[in-house]
PDB file of C-alpha atoms in Angstrom:
ATOM      1  CA  PHE D   4      60.644  30.444 -24.533  1.00 61.00           C
ATOM      2  CA  ASP D   5      62.260  32.047 -27.556  1.00 65.00           C
ATOM      3  CA  TYR D   6      62.078  28.795 -29.253  1.00 59.00           C
ATOM      4  CA  LEU D   7      58.256  28.522 -28.560  1.00 66.00           C
ATOM      5  CA  ARG D   8      57.933  32.146 -29.670  1.00 67.00           C
ATOM      6  CA  ASP D   9      59.691  31.522 -32.769  1.00 61.00           C
ATOM      7  CA  ASN D  10      57.281  28.691 -33.594  1.00 66.00           C
ATOM      8  CA  MET D  11      54.451  31.101 -33.346  1.00 62.00           C
ATOM      9  CA  VAL D  12      55.586  33.823 -35.666  1.00 60.00           C
ATOM     10  CA  ILE D  13      54.418  34.265 -39.190  1.00 67.00           C
ATOM     11  CA  TYR D  14      57.347  35.767 -40.839  1.00 68.00           C
ATOM     12  CA  LYS D  15      60.903  34.465 -40.681  1.00 70.00           C
ATOM     13  CA  GLU D  16      62.423  37.854 -39.979  1.00 70.00           C
ATOM     14  CA  ASP D  17      60.389  38.007 -36.545  1.00 70.00           C
ATOM     15  CA  MET D  18      62.457  34.999 -35.247  1.00 65.00           C
ATOM     16  CA  VAL D  19      64.929  35.767 -32.576  1.00 64.00           C
ATOM     17  CA  GLN D  20      66.796  32.597 -31.743  1.00 72.00           C
ATOM     18  CA  ARG D  21      70.053  31.534 -33.424  1.00 68.00           C
ATOM     19  CA  GLU D  22      70.747  28.040 -34.628  1.00 74.00           C
ATOM     20  CA  LEU D  23      70.904  25.354 -31.936  1.00 72.00           C
ATOM     21  CA  ASN D  24      74.464  24.346 -32.314  1.00 76.00           C
ATOM     22  CA  TYR D  25      75.974  24.042 -28.803  1.00 76.00           C
ATOM     23  CA  ALA D  26      74.640  24.371 -25.199  1.00 76.00           C
ATOM     24  CA  ILE D  27      76.208  24.121 -21.824  1.00 83.00           C
ATOM     25  CA  ILE D  28      73.834  23.237 -18.972  1.00 75.00           C
ATOM     26  CA  ASP D  29      74.408  24.159 -15.416  1.00 75.00           C
ATOM     27  CA  GLU D  30      72.923  21.699 -12.885  1.00 73.00           C
ATOM     28  CA  VAL D  31      72.533  19.281 -15.790  1.00 75.00           C
ATOM     29  CA  ASP D  32      71.128  16.527 -13.780  1.00 74.00           C
ATOM     30  CA  SER D  33      68.248  18.636 -12.544  1.00 69.00           C
ATOM     31  CA  ILE D  34      67.484  20.073 -16.114  1.00 70.00           C
ATOM     32  CA  LEU D  35      67.961  16.718 -18.080  1.00 69.00           C
ATOM     33  CA  ILE D  36      66.725  14.030 -15.426  1.00 69.00           C
ATOM     34  CA  ASP D  37      64.666  15.563 -12.518  1.00 65.00           C
ATOM     35  CA  GLU D  38      62.747  18.143 -14.702  1.00 68.00           C
ATOM     36  CA  ALA D  39      63.146  16.366 -18.218  1.00 65.00           C
ATOM     37  CA  ARG D  40      59.440  16.020 -18.632  1.00 70.00           C
ATOM     38  CA  THR D  41      58.508  19.274 -17.241  1.00 71.00           C
ATOM     39  CA  PRO D  42      56.605  21.143 -20.101  1.00 72.00           C
ATOM     40  CA  LEU D  43      57.306  24.659 -20.964  1.00 70.00           C
ATOM     41  CA  ILE D  44      54.118  26.259 -22.087  1.00 68.00           C
ATOM     42  CA  ILE D  45      52.969  29.510 -23.685  1.00 66.00           C
ATOM     43  CA  SER D  46      49.577  30.149 -23.111  1.00 64.00           C
ATOM     44  CA  GLY D  47      46.640  32.495 -23.941  1.00 65.00           C
ATOM     45  CA  VAL D  48      43.455  33.473 -22.077  1.00 59.00           C
ATOM     46  CA  GLY D  49      40.610  31.260 -22.719  1.00 59.00           C
ATOM     47  CA  GLU D  50      36.981  32.422 -23.215  1.00 52.00           C
ATOM     48  CA  LYS D  51      35.083  30.243 -20.911  1.00 65.00           C
ATOM     49  CA  SER D  52      33.329  31.618 -17.740  1.00 68.00           C
ATOM     50  CA  THR D  53      34.797  30.900 -14.403  1.00 84.00           C
ATOM     51  CA  ASP D  54      31.346  30.091 -12.673  1.00 91.00           C
ATOM     52  CA  MET D  55      31.638  26.363 -12.980  1.00 93.00           C
ATOM     53  CA  TYR D  56      34.882  26.351 -10.853  1.00 95.00           C
ATOM     54  CA  LYS D  57      33.001  27.924  -7.988  1.00 95.00           C
ATOM     55  CA  LEU D  58      30.013  25.818  -8.293  1.00 96.00           C
ATOM     56  CA  ALA D  59      32.302  22.685  -8.332  1.00 97.00           C
ATOM     57  CA  ASP D  60      34.231  24.028  -5.181  1.00 97.00           C
ATOM     58  CA  ARG D  61      30.796  24.568  -3.315  1.00 97.00           C
ATOM     59  CA  PHE D  62      29.880  20.913  -4.178  1.00 98.00           C
ATOM     60  CA  VAL D  63      33.212  19.359  -3.147  1.00 97.00           C
ATOM     61  CA  ARG D  64      32.955  21.039   0.239  1.00 97.00           C
ATOM     62  CA  THR D  65      29.904  19.021   0.999  1.00 97.00           C
ATOM     63  CA  LEU D  66      31.756  15.721   0.496  1.00 97.00           C
ATOM     64  CA  LYS D  67      33.210  13.370   3.105  1.00 96.00           C
ATOM     65  CA  LYS D  68      36.512  11.632   2.497  1.00 95.00           C
ATOM     66  CA  ASP D  69      36.478   7.760   2.241  1.00 96.00           C
ATOM     67  CA  GLU D  70      32.532   8.077   2.030  1.00 97.00           C
ATOM     68  CA  ASP D  71      32.193  10.215  -1.045  1.00 97.00           C
ATOM     69  CA  TYR D  72      35.536  10.152  -2.433  1.00 97.00           C
ATOM     70  CA  VAL D  73      38.816   8.124  -2.012  1.00 96.00           C
ATOM     71  CA  VAL D  74      42.379   9.548  -2.417  1.00 95.00           C
ATOM     72  CA  ASP D  75      45.376   7.795  -3.635  1.00 92.00           C
ATOM     73  CA  GLU D  76      48.261   9.982  -2.308  1.00 86.00           C
ATOM     74  CA  LYS D  77      50.972   8.111  -4.013  1.00 87.00           C
ATOM     75  CA  ALA D  78      49.557   8.434  -7.497  1.00 88.00           C
ATOM     76  CA  LYS D  79      48.222  11.873  -6.512  1.00 88.00           C
ATOM     77  CA  ALA D  80      44.727  10.812  -7.762  1.00 92.00           C
ATOM     78  CA  VAL D  81      41.253  11.334  -6.241  1.00 96.00           C
ATOM     79  CA  SER D  82      37.895   9.740  -7.326  1.00 94.00           C
ATOM     80  CA  LEU D  83      34.288   9.767  -6.401  1.00 97.00           C
ATOM     81  CA  THR D  84      32.694   6.820  -4.820  1.00 96.00           C
ATOM     82  CA  GLU D  85      29.264   5.581  -5.882  1.00 96.00           C
ATOM     83  CA  LYS D  86      27.724   7.594  -3.172  1.00 97.00           C
ATOM     84  CA  GLY D  87      29.817  10.690  -4.301  1.00 97.00           C
ATOM     85  CA  VAL D  88      28.625  10.303  -7.823  1.00 97.00           C
ATOM     86  CA  ALA D  89      24.926  10.046  -6.553  1.00 97.00           C
ATOM     87  CA  LYS D  90      25.460  13.285  -4.608  1.00 98.00           C
ATOM     88  CA  ALA D  91      27.034  15.028  -7.808  1.00 97.00           C
ATOM     89  CA  GLU D  92      24.012  13.938  -9.956  1.00 97.00           C
ATOM     90  CA  LYS D  93      21.550  15.374  -7.366  1.00 97.00           C
ATOM     91  CA  PHE D  94      23.730  18.554  -6.802  1.00 97.00           C
ATOM     92  CA  PHE D  95      23.938  19.399 -10.502  1.00 96.00           C
ATOM     93  CA  GLY D  96      20.588  18.176 -11.488  1.00 96.00           C
ATOM     94  CA  ILE D  97      21.671  15.589 -13.920  1.00 95.00           C
ATOM     95  CA  LYS D  98      20.733  11.832 -14.587  1.00 94.00           C
ATOM     96  CA  ASN D  99      24.140  10.364 -15.235  1.00 96.00           C
ATOM     97  CA  LEU D 100      27.475  12.002 -14.513  1.00 95.00           C
ATOM     98  CA  ALA D 101      29.137   9.459 -16.779  1.00 94.00           C
ATOM     99  CA  ASP D 102      27.134  10.700 -19.862  1.00 95.00           C
ATOM    100  CA  ILE D 103      29.296  12.486 -22.589  1.00 94.00           C
ATOM    101  CA  GLU D 104      27.384  15.755 -22.127  1.00 94.00           C
ATOM    102  CA  ASN D 105      28.391  15.864 -18.530  1.00 95.00           C
ATOM    103  CA  MET D 106      32.078  15.512 -19.217  1.00 94.00           C
ATOM    104  CA  GLU D 107      32.762  19.157 -18.436  1.00 93.00           C
ATOM    105  CA  ILE D 108      30.900  18.962 -14.989  1.00 96.00           C
ATOM    106  CA  SER D 109      32.811  15.737 -14.324  1.00 96.00           C
ATOM    107  CA  HIS D 110      36.225  17.464 -15.129  1.00 95.00           C
ATOM    108  CA  HIS D 111      35.465  20.490 -13.037  1.00 96.00           C
ATOM    109  CA  ILE D 112      34.401  18.053  -9.975  1.00 97.00           C
ATOM    110  CA  GLN D 113      37.663  16.141 -10.598  1.00 97.00           C
ATOM    111  CA  GLN D 114      39.943  19.339 -10.506  1.00 97.00           C
ATOM    112  CA  ALA D 115      38.005  20.694  -7.490  1.00 97.00           C
ATOM    113  CA  LEU D 116      38.558  17.407  -5.607  1.00 98.00           C
ATOM    114  CA  LYS D 117      42.261  17.414  -6.493  1.00 97.00           C
ATOM    115  CA  ALA D 118      42.561  20.999  -5.400  1.00 97.00           C
ATOM    116  CA  HIS D 119      41.101  20.124  -1.927  1.00 97.00           C
ATOM    117  CA  ALA D 120      42.376  16.492  -1.406  1.00 96.00           C
ATOM    118  CA  ILE D 121      45.736  16.523  -2.988  1.00 96.00           C
ATOM    119  CA  MET D 122      47.142  20.128  -3.364  1.00 96.00           C
ATOM    120  CA  LYS D 123      48.329  21.442  -0.082  1.00 96.00           C
ATOM    121  CA  ARG D 124      48.759  25.272   0.670  1.00 96.00           C
ATOM    122  CA  ASP D 125      52.394  26.224   1.748  1.00 95.00           C
ATOM    123  CA  ARG D 126      53.664  22.959   0.129  1.00 95.00           C
ATOM    124  CA  ASP D 127      52.500  22.813  -3.362  1.00 96.00           C
ATOM    125  CA  TYR D 128      51.608  26.433  -3.701  1.00 97.00           C
ATOM    126  CA  VAL D 129      51.293  29.639  -1.565  1.00 97.00           C
ATOM    127  CA  VAL D 130      48.562  32.506  -1.642  1.00 97.00           C
ATOM    128  CA  LYS D 131      50.326  36.156  -1.854  1.00 95.00           C
ATOM    129  CA  ASP D 132      48.569  39.204  -2.696  1.00 93.00           C
ATOM    130  CA  GLY D 133      45.499  37.575  -3.764  1.00 94.00           C
ATOM    131  CA  GLN D 134      47.064  35.151  -6.255  1.00 95.00           C
ATOM    132  CA  VAL D 135      47.976  31.314  -6.074  1.00 97.00           C
ATOM    133  CA  ILE D 136      51.617  30.871  -6.785  1.00 97.00           C
ATOM    134  CA  ILE D 137      53.216  27.580  -7.520  1.00 96.00           C
ATOM    135  CA  VAL D 138      56.072  26.306  -5.272  1.00 95.00           C
ATOM    136  CA  ASP D 139      58.625  24.426  -7.254  1.00 91.00           C
ATOM    137  CA  GLU D 140      58.844  20.865  -5.894  1.00 86.00           C
ATOM    138  CA  PHE D 141      62.511  20.540  -6.504  1.00 84.00           C
ATOM    139  CA  THR D 142      63.995  23.913  -5.302  1.00 87.00           C
ATOM    140  CA  GLY D 143      60.976  25.244  -3.006  1.00 90.00           C
ATOM    141  CA  ARG D 144      61.209  28.569  -4.806  1.00 92.00           C
ATOM    142  CA  LEU D 145      58.075  30.439  -5.868  1.00 94.00           C
ATOM    143  CA  MET D 146      57.203  30.227  -9.592  1.00 92.00           C
ATOM    144  CA  PHE D 147      55.770  33.514 -10.393  1.00 90.00           C
ATOM    145  CA  GLY D 148      53.865  33.562 -13.801  1.00 84.00           C
ATOM    146  CA  ARG D 149      53.467  29.792 -13.937  1.00 86.00           C
ATOM    147  CA  ARG D 150      50.017  28.321 -13.641  1.00 88.00           C
ATOM    148  CA  TYR D 151      48.756  24.639 -13.352  1.00 89.00           C
ATOM    149  CA  SER D 152      47.106  23.519 -16.441  1.00 84.00           C
ATOM    150  CA  GLU D 153      43.633  21.812 -17.167  1.00 86.00           C
ATOM    151  CA  GLY D 154      41.708  23.958 -14.744  1.00 90.00           C
ATOM    152  CA  LEU D 155      43.547  22.864 -11.661  1.00 94.00           C
ATOM    153  CA  HIS D 156      44.925  26.330 -10.964  1.00 95.00           C
ATOM    154  CA  GLN D 157      41.447  27.852 -11.199  1.00 95.00           C
ATOM    155  CA  ALA D 158      40.211  25.017  -8.874  1.00 96.00           C
ATOM    156  CA  ILE D 159      42.824  26.046  -6.305  1.00 97.00           C
ATOM    157  CA  GLU D 160      41.777  29.795  -6.711  1.00 97.00           C
ATOM    158  CA  ALA D 161      38.062  28.800  -5.997  1.00 97.00           C
ATOM    159  CA  LYS D 162      39.230  26.776  -3.043  1.00 97.00           C
ATOM    160  CA  GLU D 163      41.255  29.731  -1.629  1.00 97.00           C
ATOM    161  CA  GLY D 164      38.605  32.293  -2.251  1.00 95.00           C
ATOM    162  CA  VAL D 165      40.737  34.422  -4.449  1.00 96.00           C
ATOM    163  CA  LYS D 166      39.840  35.823  -7.961  1.00 94.00           C
ATOM    164  CA  VAL D 167      39.364  32.837 -10.327  1.00 93.00           C
ATOM    165  CA  GLU D 168      41.202  33.681 -13.557  1.00 88.00           C
ATOM    166  CA  ARG D 169      39.943  32.436 -16.999  1.00 78.00           C
ATOM    167  CA  GLU D 170      41.407  29.177 -17.979  1.00 69.00           C
ATOM    168  CA  SER D 171      44.423  29.559 -20.257  1.00 64.00           C
ATOM    169  CA  LYS D 172      44.736  27.661 -23.484  1.00 66.00           C
ATOM    170  CA  THR D 173      48.155  26.272 -24.680  1.00 68.00           C
ATOM    171  CA  LEU D 174      49.472  27.980 -27.697  1.00 69.00           C
ATOM    172  CA  ALA D 175      52.875  26.233 -27.796  1.00 68.00           C
ATOM    173  CA  THR D 176      54.631  23.618 -25.567  1.00 74.00           C
ATOM    174  CA  ILE D 177      57.793  21.432 -25.272  1.00 72.00           C
ATOM    175  CA  THR D 178      59.657  19.671 -22.767  1.00 78.00           C
ATOM    176  CA  LEU D 179      63.031  20.479 -21.540  1.00 73.00           C
ATOM    177  CA  GLN D 180      64.342  17.163 -22.661  1.00 74.00           C
ATOM    178  CA  ASN D 181      62.974  17.522 -26.172  1.00 73.00           C
ATOM    179  CA  TYR D 182      64.339  21.073 -26.533  1.00 73.00           C
ATOM    180  CA  PHE D 183      67.802  20.208 -25.641  1.00 74.00           C
ATOM    181  CA  ARG D 184      67.704  17.181 -28.106  1.00 76.00           C
ATOM    182  CA  MET D 185      67.639  19.584 -30.840  1.00 79.00           C
ATOM    183  CA  TYR D 186      71.077  21.000 -30.153  1.00 79.00           C
ATOM    184  CA  LYS D 187      73.992  19.561 -32.245  1.00 82.00           C
ATOM    185  CA  LYS D 188      76.296  19.290 -29.292  1.00 81.00           C
ATOM    186  CA  LEU D 189      75.425  19.325 -25.536  1.00 75.00           C
ATOM    187  CA  ALA D 190      77.574  19.660 -22.377  1.00 74.00           C
ATOM    188  CA  GLY D 191      76.714  20.087 -18.744  1.00 76.00           C
ATOM    189  CA  MET D 192      78.148  20.334 -15.316  1.00 74.00           C
ATOM    190  CA  THR D 193      76.876  19.211 -11.949  1.00 76.00           C
ATOM    191  CA  GLY D 194      78.324  18.187  -8.500  1.00 69.00           C
ATOM    192  CA  THR D 195      76.058  15.205  -8.334  1.00 66.00           C
ATOM    193  CA  ALA D 196      76.432  13.467 -11.536  1.00 59.00           C
ATOM    194  CA  GLN D 197      77.688  10.070 -10.150  1.00 60.00           C
ATOM    195  CA  THR D 198      74.295   9.263  -8.636  1.00 61.00           C
ATOM    196  CA  GLU D 199      72.733   9.625 -11.988  1.00 58.00           C
ATOM    197  CA  GLU D 200      75.528   8.008 -14.052  1.00 58.00           C
ATOM    198  CA  GLN D 201      73.362   5.322 -15.683  1.00 58.00           C
ATOM    199  CA  GLU D 202      70.849   7.897 -16.793  1.00 59.00           C
ATOM    200  CA  PHE D 203      73.510   9.960 -18.387  1.00 55.00           C
ATOM    201  CA  ARG D 204      74.697   6.930 -20.350  1.00 56.00           C
TER     202      ARG D 204
END
């Protein structure tokens, strides 16, 4: 995160990180392979109202699985059927959900559907002290301070009936893999390197 913050400063003297010469990574297979594409994000609070998340949540609760929407568990995707689209157009008072001016409504419906049909409480996230906290899929640890992006976190908050925080906007982002590529020399250790031998090569 120091690297991301350094990219946001105006004056060079405000930068805190040293040159990226050498890094030793513990559990290197987890960092460079399992979580290689995991983005590290610094975000700020957006300005949009949270009302649409609650409205989309109310709508999605009226839908029936397989009749109004279909779920692809493997791809972690969910989509409205023709019947579901017709219900959405009636609920939101619009003529065509696919029209470009209805893109925001469509996006909120999509995230609300994902929150209800794909994201499972006590597997993907927990609710603690009125907050939705992400569960790390690799370690099972609670990831305090982390939030799902693109409105999914807010959709889950609406689903769980906790306070819906305003959507954050990304100020800076980088994946772990791209960050460690910037080091001149890299070393790592792990007890399970052999199973990922080809990837390391």
